[in-house]
Amino acid sequence: MDKFIIKGGKSLFGSVKVGGAKNASLALIPSALLTSGVSKLYNTPGLNDVYTMLKLVRHLGADAQFENDVVTIDTTGVAVLEAPYEHVKKMRASVYVLGPLLARYGYAKVSLPGGCAWGPRPINLHIEGLKKLGAQIDLVDGYIVAKAKKLQGNRINFDVPSVGATGNLLMAAVLAQGETILNNAAMEPEITNLAELLIKMGARIEGVGTPILHITGVDDLQSANIETIPDRIEAGTLLVAGAITGGKVTVESSNPLHIYSVIAKMEESGVTITYGDRSVTVDATGIRPEGVNVTTGPFPGYPTDMQAQWIAYMATANGVSTVTDTIYRDRFTHVPELSRLGADIEVKDNSAVVRGNNKLSGAKVMSTDLRASASLILAGLAAQGTTEVLRIYHLDRGYQNLELKLGALGADIERVPGTEY
Ligand code: EPZ
């Protein structure tokens, strides 16, 4: 298990390019299962979660190649309609194959995802939605067994705007008989990217980018190609790296509108933000950021995937701030580890009260999940002395070569491979 060694206290300066969006790729790849043919997904990030999804579609019989940011999937050979526990336990997004397999083949057997570092992370909205489309769903030995001769369009209302349920039901409804309404649908850019691909494949979807999606089912779809959107969470993480170290960092090939809620909160903290045509620059030179309260919410609200990074930033800011997560009420496993670096944070229910200080000092800390590891790295960049961030395999699920990108901006950060703990 790799670890990072960070010698903190250095301000970051320069430009860095973000990769393709992990959470777009994890929906775009399974959408190829809706038809038989060859599709190309450009700007796909080389992340462990992407490799996990590619392994799963290969298990189903597809041929999937990944070279130079381009994934080429040939689904002609798909013959297995089962996503086994071994795959799904590694990554809950594997449940995204449920909708397309059911819609195209009338059958899917997918393992229930099991636990996560924080949660609960139920999939009741996926299951209830598929039942509304006429699927027969049984839970057998920890597996979802879904059957439907032909899915029938229907009106579906989501209690909460779920990214995964919206993606799964979108991929199911495009081949259903008749009209489907997805009300209170997620509007995350990754869902918009998925809808764009489905429309290129011949799907009929109205309301893309709004909370009400109207799908008119078609008999079949054709393979298509698409450009994966930039990863807004990587972009936000790199902007916070510039701010927390008092530097000046330009994040290129990002779409500011995809993380405007994060940018607005950073400006509120006192840093200067400027825009290029496809870039955002944060300038934190010479200022001590002020504490700013954040409450996470569905897009376009402040993303829960940037909550841990914000807490790290606020731990070094001036004054007290409160960070509340309304999406995942217990997504705070990073807090005890940040405290080892000297952060003064108290978690009560689903809120963290952060008393900022600029006395973070290096220590050994343990990654517990993907965004927690990003948070610890950010704090390590700002801390005086040396920080060791252990179990970097969590980070490698969702960030490609982060240590190289931060190093190119002036961070003193090194990956130490394969150290057993
Ligand atoms: C997606 O997960 C992302 N993952 C997560 O990113 C992200 O944190 C999350 O959306 C919220 O934005 C991918 O896209 C692969 P949800 P997902 O369904 O789809 C509740 C990362 O760090 N809910 O939008 O699983 C759920 O409990 C990962 O990249 C139900 O109640 O999240 C939560 O409170 C972590 N029933 C809320 O909805 C359901 O059936 C949002 O969850 C489904 C969800």
PDB file of C-alpha atoms in Angstrom, residues 107-313:
ATOM      1  CA  TYR A 107     -32.723  -9.585 -17.282  1.00  0.00           C
ATOM      2  CA  ALA A 108     -29.988  -8.498 -14.889  1.00  0.00           C
ATOM      3  CA  LYS A 109     -28.514 -10.023 -11.744  1.00  0.00           C
ATOM      4  CA  VAL A 110     -26.445  -7.485  -9.805  1.00  0.00           C
ATOM      5  CA  SER A 111     -24.967  -7.850  -6.345  1.00  0.00           C
ATOM      6  CA  LEU A 112     -26.187  -5.408  -3.720  1.00  0.00           C
ATOM      7  CA  PRO A 113     -23.319  -2.935  -3.162  1.00  0.00           C
ATOM      8  CA  GLY A 114     -22.690  -3.589   0.526  1.00  0.00           C
ATOM      9  CA  GLY A 115     -21.052  -1.045   2.828  1.00  0.00           C
ATOM     10  CA  CYS A 116     -18.972   2.114   2.350  1.00  0.00           C
ATOM     11  CA  ALA A 117     -16.580   4.033   4.633  1.00  0.00           C
ATOM     12  CA  TRP A 118     -19.596   6.219   5.455  1.00  0.00           C
ATOM     13  CA  GLY A 119     -23.243   5.768   4.677  1.00  0.00           C
ATOM     14  CA  PRO A 120     -25.791   4.332   4.609  1.00  0.00           C
ATOM     15  CA  ARG A 121     -25.796   4.444   0.847  1.00  0.00           C
ATOM     16  CA  PRO A 122     -29.073   2.719  -0.067  1.00  0.00           C
ATOM     17  CA  ILE A 123     -30.242   1.961  -3.615  1.00  0.00           C
ATOM     18  CA  ASN A 124     -33.968   1.875  -2.881  1.00  0.00           C
ATOM     19  CA  LEU A 125     -34.636   4.653  -5.419  1.00  0.00           C
ATOM     20  CA  HIS A 126     -32.994   2.572  -8.170  1.00  0.00           C
ATOM     21  CA  ILE A 127     -35.113  -0.478  -7.296  1.00  0.00           C
ATOM     22  CA  GLU A 128     -38.411   1.358  -6.767  1.00  0.00           C
ATOM     23  CA  GLY A 129     -37.908   3.228 -10.051  1.00  0.00           C
ATOM     24  CA  LEU A 130     -37.288   0.038 -12.036  1.00  0.00           C
ATOM     25  CA  LYS A 131     -40.398  -1.521 -10.491  1.00  0.00           C
ATOM     26  CA  LYS A 132     -42.383   1.521 -11.687  1.00  0.00           C
ATOM     27  CA  LEU A 133     -41.135   0.692 -15.190  1.00  0.00           C
ATOM     28  CA  GLY A 134     -42.642  -2.772 -14.808  1.00  0.00           C
ATOM     29  CA  ALA A 135     -39.591  -4.759 -13.732  1.00  0.00           C
ATOM     30  CA  GLN A 136     -39.989  -7.730 -11.411  1.00  0.00           C
ATOM     31  CA  ILE A 137     -37.283  -7.337  -8.757  1.00  0.00           C
ATOM     32  CA  ASP A 138     -36.307 -10.056  -6.274  1.00  0.00           C
ATOM     33  CA  LEU A 139     -33.517  -9.923  -3.685  1.00  0.00           C
ATOM     34  CA  VAL A 140     -31.870 -13.359  -3.679  1.00  0.00           C
ATOM     35  CA  ASP A 141     -28.714 -14.199  -1.656  1.00  0.00           C
ATOM     36  CA  GLY A 142     -27.504 -10.584  -1.669  1.00  0.00           C
ATOM     37  CA  TYR A 143     -28.283 -10.116  -5.356  1.00  0.00           C
ATOM     38  CA  ILE A 144     -30.843  -7.972  -7.145  1.00  0.00           C
ATOM     39  CA  VAL A 145     -32.533 -10.189  -9.753  1.00  0.00           C
ATOM     40  CA  ALA A 146     -34.422  -7.979 -12.201  1.00  0.00           C
ATOM     41  CA  LYS A 147     -36.688  -9.229 -15.018  1.00  0.00           C
ATOM     42  CA  ALA A 148     -38.844  -7.431 -17.557  1.00  0.00           C
ATOM     43  CA  LYS A 149     -40.074  -8.634 -20.945  1.00  0.00           C
ATOM     44  CA  LYS A 150     -40.280  -5.023 -22.055  1.00  0.00           C
ATOM     45  CA  LEU A 151     -40.025  -2.054 -19.681  1.00  0.00           C
ATOM     46  CA  GLN A 152     -43.076   0.235 -19.750  1.00  0.00           C
ATOM     47  CA  GLY A 153     -42.714   4.028 -19.466  1.00  0.00           C
ATOM     48  CA  ASN A 154     -44.111   5.608 -16.291  1.00  0.00           C
ATOM     49  CA  ARG A 155     -43.943   8.644 -14.023  1.00  0.00           C
ATOM     50  CA  ILE A 156     -41.222   8.323 -11.357  1.00  0.00           C
ATOM     51  CA  ASN A 157     -40.697  10.747  -8.471  1.00  0.00           C
ATOM     52  CA  PHE A 158     -37.404  10.644  -6.540  1.00  0.00           C
ATOM     53  CA  ASP A 159     -37.651  11.459  -2.810  1.00  0.00           C
ATOM     54  CA  VAL A 160     -34.165  12.949  -3.155  1.00  0.00           C
ATOM     55  CA  PRO A 161     -32.252  13.861  -6.328  1.00  0.00           C
ATOM     56  CA  SER A 162     -30.036  10.780  -6.558  1.00  0.00           C
ATOM     57  CA  VAL A 163     -27.211  10.838  -9.140  1.00  0.00           C
ATOM     58  CA  GLY A 164     -27.025   7.039  -9.397  1.00  0.00           C
ATOM     59  CA  ALA A 165     -30.765   6.456  -9.491  1.00  0.00           C
ATOM     60  CA  THR A 166     -31.214   9.168 -12.128  1.00  0.00           C
ATOM     61  CA  GLY A 167     -28.472   7.617 -14.271  1.00  0.00           C
ATOM     62  CA  ASN A 168     -29.779   4.079 -13.883  1.00  0.00           C
ATOM     63  CA  LEU A 169     -33.401   4.993 -14.599  1.00  0.00           C
ATOM     64  CA  LEU A 170     -32.396   7.185 -17.546  1.00  0.00           C
ATOM     65  CA  MET A 171     -30.552   4.232 -19.095  1.00  0.00           C
ATOM     66  CA  ALA A 172     -33.572   1.991 -18.441  1.00  0.00           C
ATOM     67  CA  ALA A 173     -36.239   4.398 -19.723  1.00  0.00           C
ATOM     68  CA  VAL A 174     -34.621   5.143 -23.101  1.00  0.00           C
ATOM     69  CA  LEU A 175     -35.592   1.625 -24.326  1.00  0.00           C
ATOM     70  CA  ALA A 176     -38.890   1.388 -22.428  1.00  0.00           C
ATOM     71  CA  GLN A 177     -42.263   1.362 -24.249  1.00  0.00           C
ATOM     72  CA  GLY A 178     -43.753   4.886 -24.170  1.00  0.00           C
ATOM     73  CA  GLU A 179     -43.158   7.973 -22.053  1.00  0.00           C
ATOM     74  CA  THR A 180     -41.235   8.229 -18.778  1.00  0.00           C
ATOM     75  CA  ILE A 181     -40.979  11.233 -16.458  1.00  0.00           C
ATOM     76  CA  LEU A 182     -38.155  11.375 -13.933  1.00  0.00           C
ATOM     77  CA  ASN A 183     -39.232  14.022 -11.426  1.00  0.00           C
ATOM     78  CA  ASN A 184     -36.726  15.524  -8.960  1.00  0.00           C
ATOM     79  CA  ALA A 185     -33.919  14.100 -11.109  1.00  0.00           C
ATOM     80  CA  ALA A 186     -30.253  14.845 -10.341  1.00  0.00           C
ATOM     81  CA  MET A 187     -28.816  17.691 -12.465  1.00  0.00           C
ATOM     82  CA  GLU A 188     -25.149  16.944 -11.879  1.00  0.00           C
ATOM     83  CA  PRO A 189     -23.008  17.681 -15.000  1.00  0.00           C
ATOM     84  CA  GLU A 190     -22.125  13.979 -15.130  1.00  0.00           C
ATOM     85  CA  ILE A 191     -25.805  13.120 -15.676  1.00  0.00           C
ATOM     86  CA  THR A 192     -26.004  15.783 -18.393  1.00  0.00           C
ATOM     87  CA  ASN A 193     -22.925  14.193 -20.032  1.00  0.00           C
ATOM     88  CA  LEU A 194     -24.679  10.788 -19.902  1.00  0.00           C
ATOM     89  CA  ALA A 195     -27.886  12.219 -21.390  1.00  0.00           C
ATOM     90  CA  GLU A 196     -25.861  13.820 -24.214  1.00  0.00           C
ATOM     91  CA  LEU A 197     -24.373  10.419 -25.084  1.00  0.00           C
ATOM     92  CA  LEU A 198     -27.763   8.686 -24.947  1.00  0.00           C
ATOM     93  CA  ILE A 199     -29.240  11.326 -27.294  1.00  0.00           C
ATOM     94  CA  LYS A 200     -26.296  10.797 -29.710  1.00  0.00           C
ATOM     95  CA  MET A 201     -27.172   7.068 -29.558  1.00  0.00           C
ATOM     96  CA  GLY A 202     -30.736   7.908 -30.691  1.00  0.00           C
ATOM     97  CA  ALA A 203     -32.523   8.299 -27.359  1.00  0.00           C
ATOM     98  CA  ARG A 204     -35.293  10.898 -27.016  1.00  0.00           C
ATOM     99  CA  ILE A 205     -34.772  12.912 -23.810  1.00  0.00           C
ATOM    100  CA  GLU A 206     -36.134  16.377 -22.997  1.00  0.00           C
ATOM    101  CA  GLY A 207     -35.325  18.546 -19.979  1.00  0.00           C
ATOM    102  CA  VAL A 208     -31.611  17.688 -19.832  1.00  0.00           C
ATOM    103  CA  GLY A 209     -30.011  19.767 -17.081  1.00  0.00           C
ATOM    104  CA  THR A 210     -33.334  20.327 -15.317  1.00  0.00           C
ATOM    105  CA  PRO A 211     -34.945  18.402 -12.435  1.00  0.00           C
ATOM    106  CA  ILE A 212     -37.660  16.983 -14.723  1.00  0.00           C
ATOM    107  CA  LEU A 213     -36.509  14.567 -17.442  1.00  0.00           C
ATOM    108  CA  HIS A 214     -39.033  13.444 -20.088  1.00  0.00           C
ATOM    109  CA  ILE A 215     -37.981  10.316 -21.995  1.00  0.00           C
ATOM    110  CA  THR A 216     -39.810   8.840 -24.995  1.00  0.00           C
ATOM    111  CA  GLY A 217     -38.707   5.227 -25.384  1.00  0.00           C
ATOM    112  CA  VAL A 218     -37.295   3.993 -28.726  1.00  0.00           C
ATOM    113  CA  ASP A 219     -36.960   0.456 -30.042  1.00  0.00           C
ATOM    114  CA  ASP A 220     -33.191   0.425 -30.317  1.00  0.00           C
ATOM    115  CA  LEU A 221     -30.100   2.624 -30.095  1.00  0.00           C
ATOM    116  CA  GLN A 222     -26.868   2.912 -32.080  1.00  0.00           C
ATOM    117  CA  SER A 223     -23.325   3.167 -30.687  1.00  0.00           C
ATOM    118  CA  ALA A 224     -21.954   6.702 -30.446  1.00  0.00           C
ATOM    119  CA  ASN A 225     -18.858   8.536 -29.262  1.00  0.00           C
ATOM    120  CA  ILE A 226     -18.535  11.326 -26.698  1.00  0.00           C
ATOM    121  CA  GLU A 227     -16.053  13.609 -24.936  1.00  0.00           C
ATOM    122  CA  THR A 228     -16.052  13.094 -21.164  1.00  0.00           C
ATOM    123  CA  ILE A 229     -16.498  16.366 -19.264  1.00  0.00           C
ATOM    124  CA  PRO A 230     -13.620  17.612 -17.057  1.00  0.00           C
ATOM    125  CA  ASP A 231     -13.581  16.417 -13.455  1.00  0.00           C
ATOM    126  CA  ARG A 232     -15.101  19.257 -11.407  1.00  0.00           C
ATOM    127  CA  ILE A 233     -14.063  17.663  -8.096  1.00  0.00           C
ATOM    128  CA  GLU A 234     -10.436  17.364  -9.172  1.00  0.00           C
ATOM    129  CA  ALA A 235     -10.645  21.002 -10.337  1.00  0.00           C
ATOM    130  CA  GLY A 236     -12.067  22.093  -6.976  1.00  0.00           C
ATOM    131  CA  THR A 237      -9.431  20.098  -5.091  1.00  0.00           C
ATOM    132  CA  LEU A 238      -6.598  21.760  -7.073  1.00  0.00           C
ATOM    133  CA  LEU A 239      -8.070  25.238  -6.515  1.00  0.00           C
ATOM    134  CA  VAL A 240      -8.202  24.569  -2.767  1.00  0.00           C
ATOM    135  CA  ALA A 241      -4.562  23.394  -2.957  1.00  0.00           C
ATOM    136  CA  GLY A 242      -3.650  26.852  -4.311  1.00  0.00           C
ATOM    137  CA  ALA A 243      -5.720  28.626  -1.654  1.00  0.00           C
ATOM    138  CA  ILE A 244      -4.635  26.552   1.380  1.00  0.00           C
ATOM    139  CA  THR A 245      -0.937  27.110   0.556  1.00  0.00           C
ATOM    140  CA  GLY A 246      -1.281  30.861  -0.091  1.00  0.00           C
ATOM    141  CA  GLY A 247      -0.250  30.465  -3.713  1.00  0.00           C
ATOM    142  CA  LYS A 248      -1.595  31.216  -7.172  1.00  0.00           C
ATOM    143  CA  VAL A 249      -2.850  28.273  -9.247  1.00  0.00           C
ATOM    144  CA  THR A 250      -4.586  28.122 -12.636  1.00  0.00           C
ATOM    145  CA  VAL A 251      -6.729  25.049 -13.277  1.00  0.00           C
ATOM    146  CA  GLU A 252      -7.031  24.472 -17.023  1.00  0.00           C
ATOM    147  CA  SER A 253      -9.639  22.616 -19.113  1.00  0.00           C
ATOM    148  CA  SER A 254     -12.148  22.927 -16.300  1.00  0.00           C
ATOM    149  CA  ASN A 255     -15.658  24.302 -16.624  1.00  0.00           C
ATOM    150  CA  PRO A 256     -16.144  26.947 -13.920  1.00  0.00           C
ATOM    151  CA  LEU A 257     -19.912  26.593 -14.149  1.00  0.00           C
ATOM    152  CA  HIS A 258     -19.570  23.006 -12.934  1.00  0.00           C
ATOM    153  CA  ILE A 259     -18.123  24.142  -9.616  1.00  0.00           C
ATOM    154  CA  TYR A 260     -19.397  27.695  -9.295  1.00  0.00           C
ATOM    155  CA  SER A 261     -20.693  26.979  -5.773  1.00  0.00           C
ATOM    156  CA  VAL A 262     -17.132  26.065  -4.673  1.00  0.00           C
ATOM    157  CA  ILE A 263     -15.614  29.074  -6.452  1.00  0.00           C
ATOM    158  CA  ALA A 264     -18.133  31.453  -4.841  1.00  0.00           C
ATOM    159  CA  LYS A 265     -17.289  30.103  -1.364  1.00  0.00           C
ATOM    160  CA  MET A 266     -13.565  30.487  -2.075  1.00  0.00           C
ATOM    161  CA  GLU A 267     -14.106  34.125  -3.063  1.00  0.00           C
ATOM    162  CA  GLU A 268     -16.063  34.608   0.175  1.00  0.00           C
ATOM    163  CA  SER A 269     -12.993  33.352   2.055  1.00  0.00           C
ATOM    164  CA  GLY A 270     -11.024  36.283   0.617  1.00  0.00           C
ATOM    165  CA  VAL A 271      -8.999  34.798  -2.262  1.00  0.00           C
ATOM    166  CA  THR A 272      -9.123  36.335  -5.741  1.00  0.00           C
ATOM    167  CA  ILE A 273     -10.658  34.277  -8.564  1.00  0.00           C
ATOM    168  CA  THR A 274     -10.180  35.122 -12.254  1.00  0.00           C
ATOM    169  CA  TYR A 275     -11.394  33.290 -15.352  1.00  0.00           C
ATOM    170  CA  GLY A 276      -9.835  32.293 -18.664  1.00  0.00           C
ATOM    171  CA  ASP A 277     -11.892  30.852 -21.531  1.00  0.00           C
ATOM    172  CA  ARG A 278     -11.515  27.317 -20.150  1.00  0.00           C
ATOM    173  CA  SER A 279      -9.629  27.930 -16.925  1.00  0.00           C
ATOM    174  CA  VAL A 280     -10.010  29.291 -13.392  1.00  0.00           C
ATOM    175  CA  THR A 281      -7.240  30.970 -11.399  1.00  0.00           C
ATOM    176  CA  VAL A 282      -7.142  31.300  -7.601  1.00  0.00           C
ATOM    177  CA  ASP A 283      -4.769  33.877  -6.101  1.00  0.00           C
ATOM    178  CA  ALA A 284      -4.275  33.539  -2.344  1.00  0.00           C
ATOM    179  CA  THR A 285      -0.876  35.226  -2.187  1.00  0.00           C
ATOM    180  CA  GLY A 286      -0.409  37.443   0.837  1.00  0.00           C
ATOM    181  CA  ILE A 287      -3.811  36.784   2.408  1.00  0.00           C
ATOM    182  CA  ARG A 288      -5.036  34.693   5.331  1.00  0.00           C
ATOM    183  CA  PRO A 289      -8.394  33.213   4.264  1.00  0.00           C
ATOM    184  CA  GLU A 290     -11.419  33.882   6.468  1.00  0.00           C
ATOM    185  CA  GLY A 291     -13.663  31.098   7.790  1.00  0.00           C
ATOM    186  CA  VAL A 292     -16.746  30.550   5.593  1.00  0.00           C
ATOM    187  CA  ASN A 293     -19.727  28.307   6.367  1.00  0.00           C
ATOM    188  CA  VAL A 294     -20.715  25.649   3.811  1.00  0.00           C
ATOM    189  CA  THR A 295     -23.749  23.379   3.539  1.00  0.00           C
ATOM    190  CA  THR A 296     -23.619  20.683   0.878  1.00  0.00           C
ATOM    191  CA  GLY A 297     -26.524  19.993  -1.459  1.00  0.00           C
ATOM    192  CA  PRO A 298     -27.448  18.514  -4.830  1.00  0.00           C
ATOM    193  CA  PHE A 299     -26.048  20.265  -7.950  1.00  0.00           C
ATOM    194  CA  PRO A 300     -25.806  23.234  -8.427  1.00  0.00           C
ATOM    195  CA  GLY A 301     -25.362  23.412  -4.635  1.00  0.00           C
ATOM    196  CA  TYR A 302     -22.023  22.853  -2.909  1.00  0.00           C
ATOM    197  CA  PRO A 303     -20.928  19.259  -3.698  1.00  0.00           C
ATOM    198  CA  THR A 304     -20.560  16.749  -0.858  1.00  0.00           C
ATOM    199  CA  ASP A 305     -17.473  15.459  -2.736  1.00  0.00           C
ATOM    200  CA  MET A 306     -15.767  18.771  -1.878  1.00  0.00           C
ATOM    201  CA  GLN A 307     -16.830  18.765   1.814  1.00  0.00           C
ATOM    202  CA  ALA A 308     -13.684  17.084   3.185  1.00  0.00           C
ATOM    203  CA  GLN A 309     -11.423  19.381   1.152  1.00  0.00           C
ATOM    204  CA  TRP A 310     -13.277  22.439   2.478  1.00  0.00           C
ATOM    205  CA  ILE A 311     -12.850  21.347   6.097  1.00  0.00           C
ATOM    206  CA  ALA A 312      -9.078  21.058   5.535  1.00  0.00           C
ATOM    207  CA  TYR A 313      -9.065  24.575   4.065  1.00  0.00           C
TER     208      TYR A 313
END
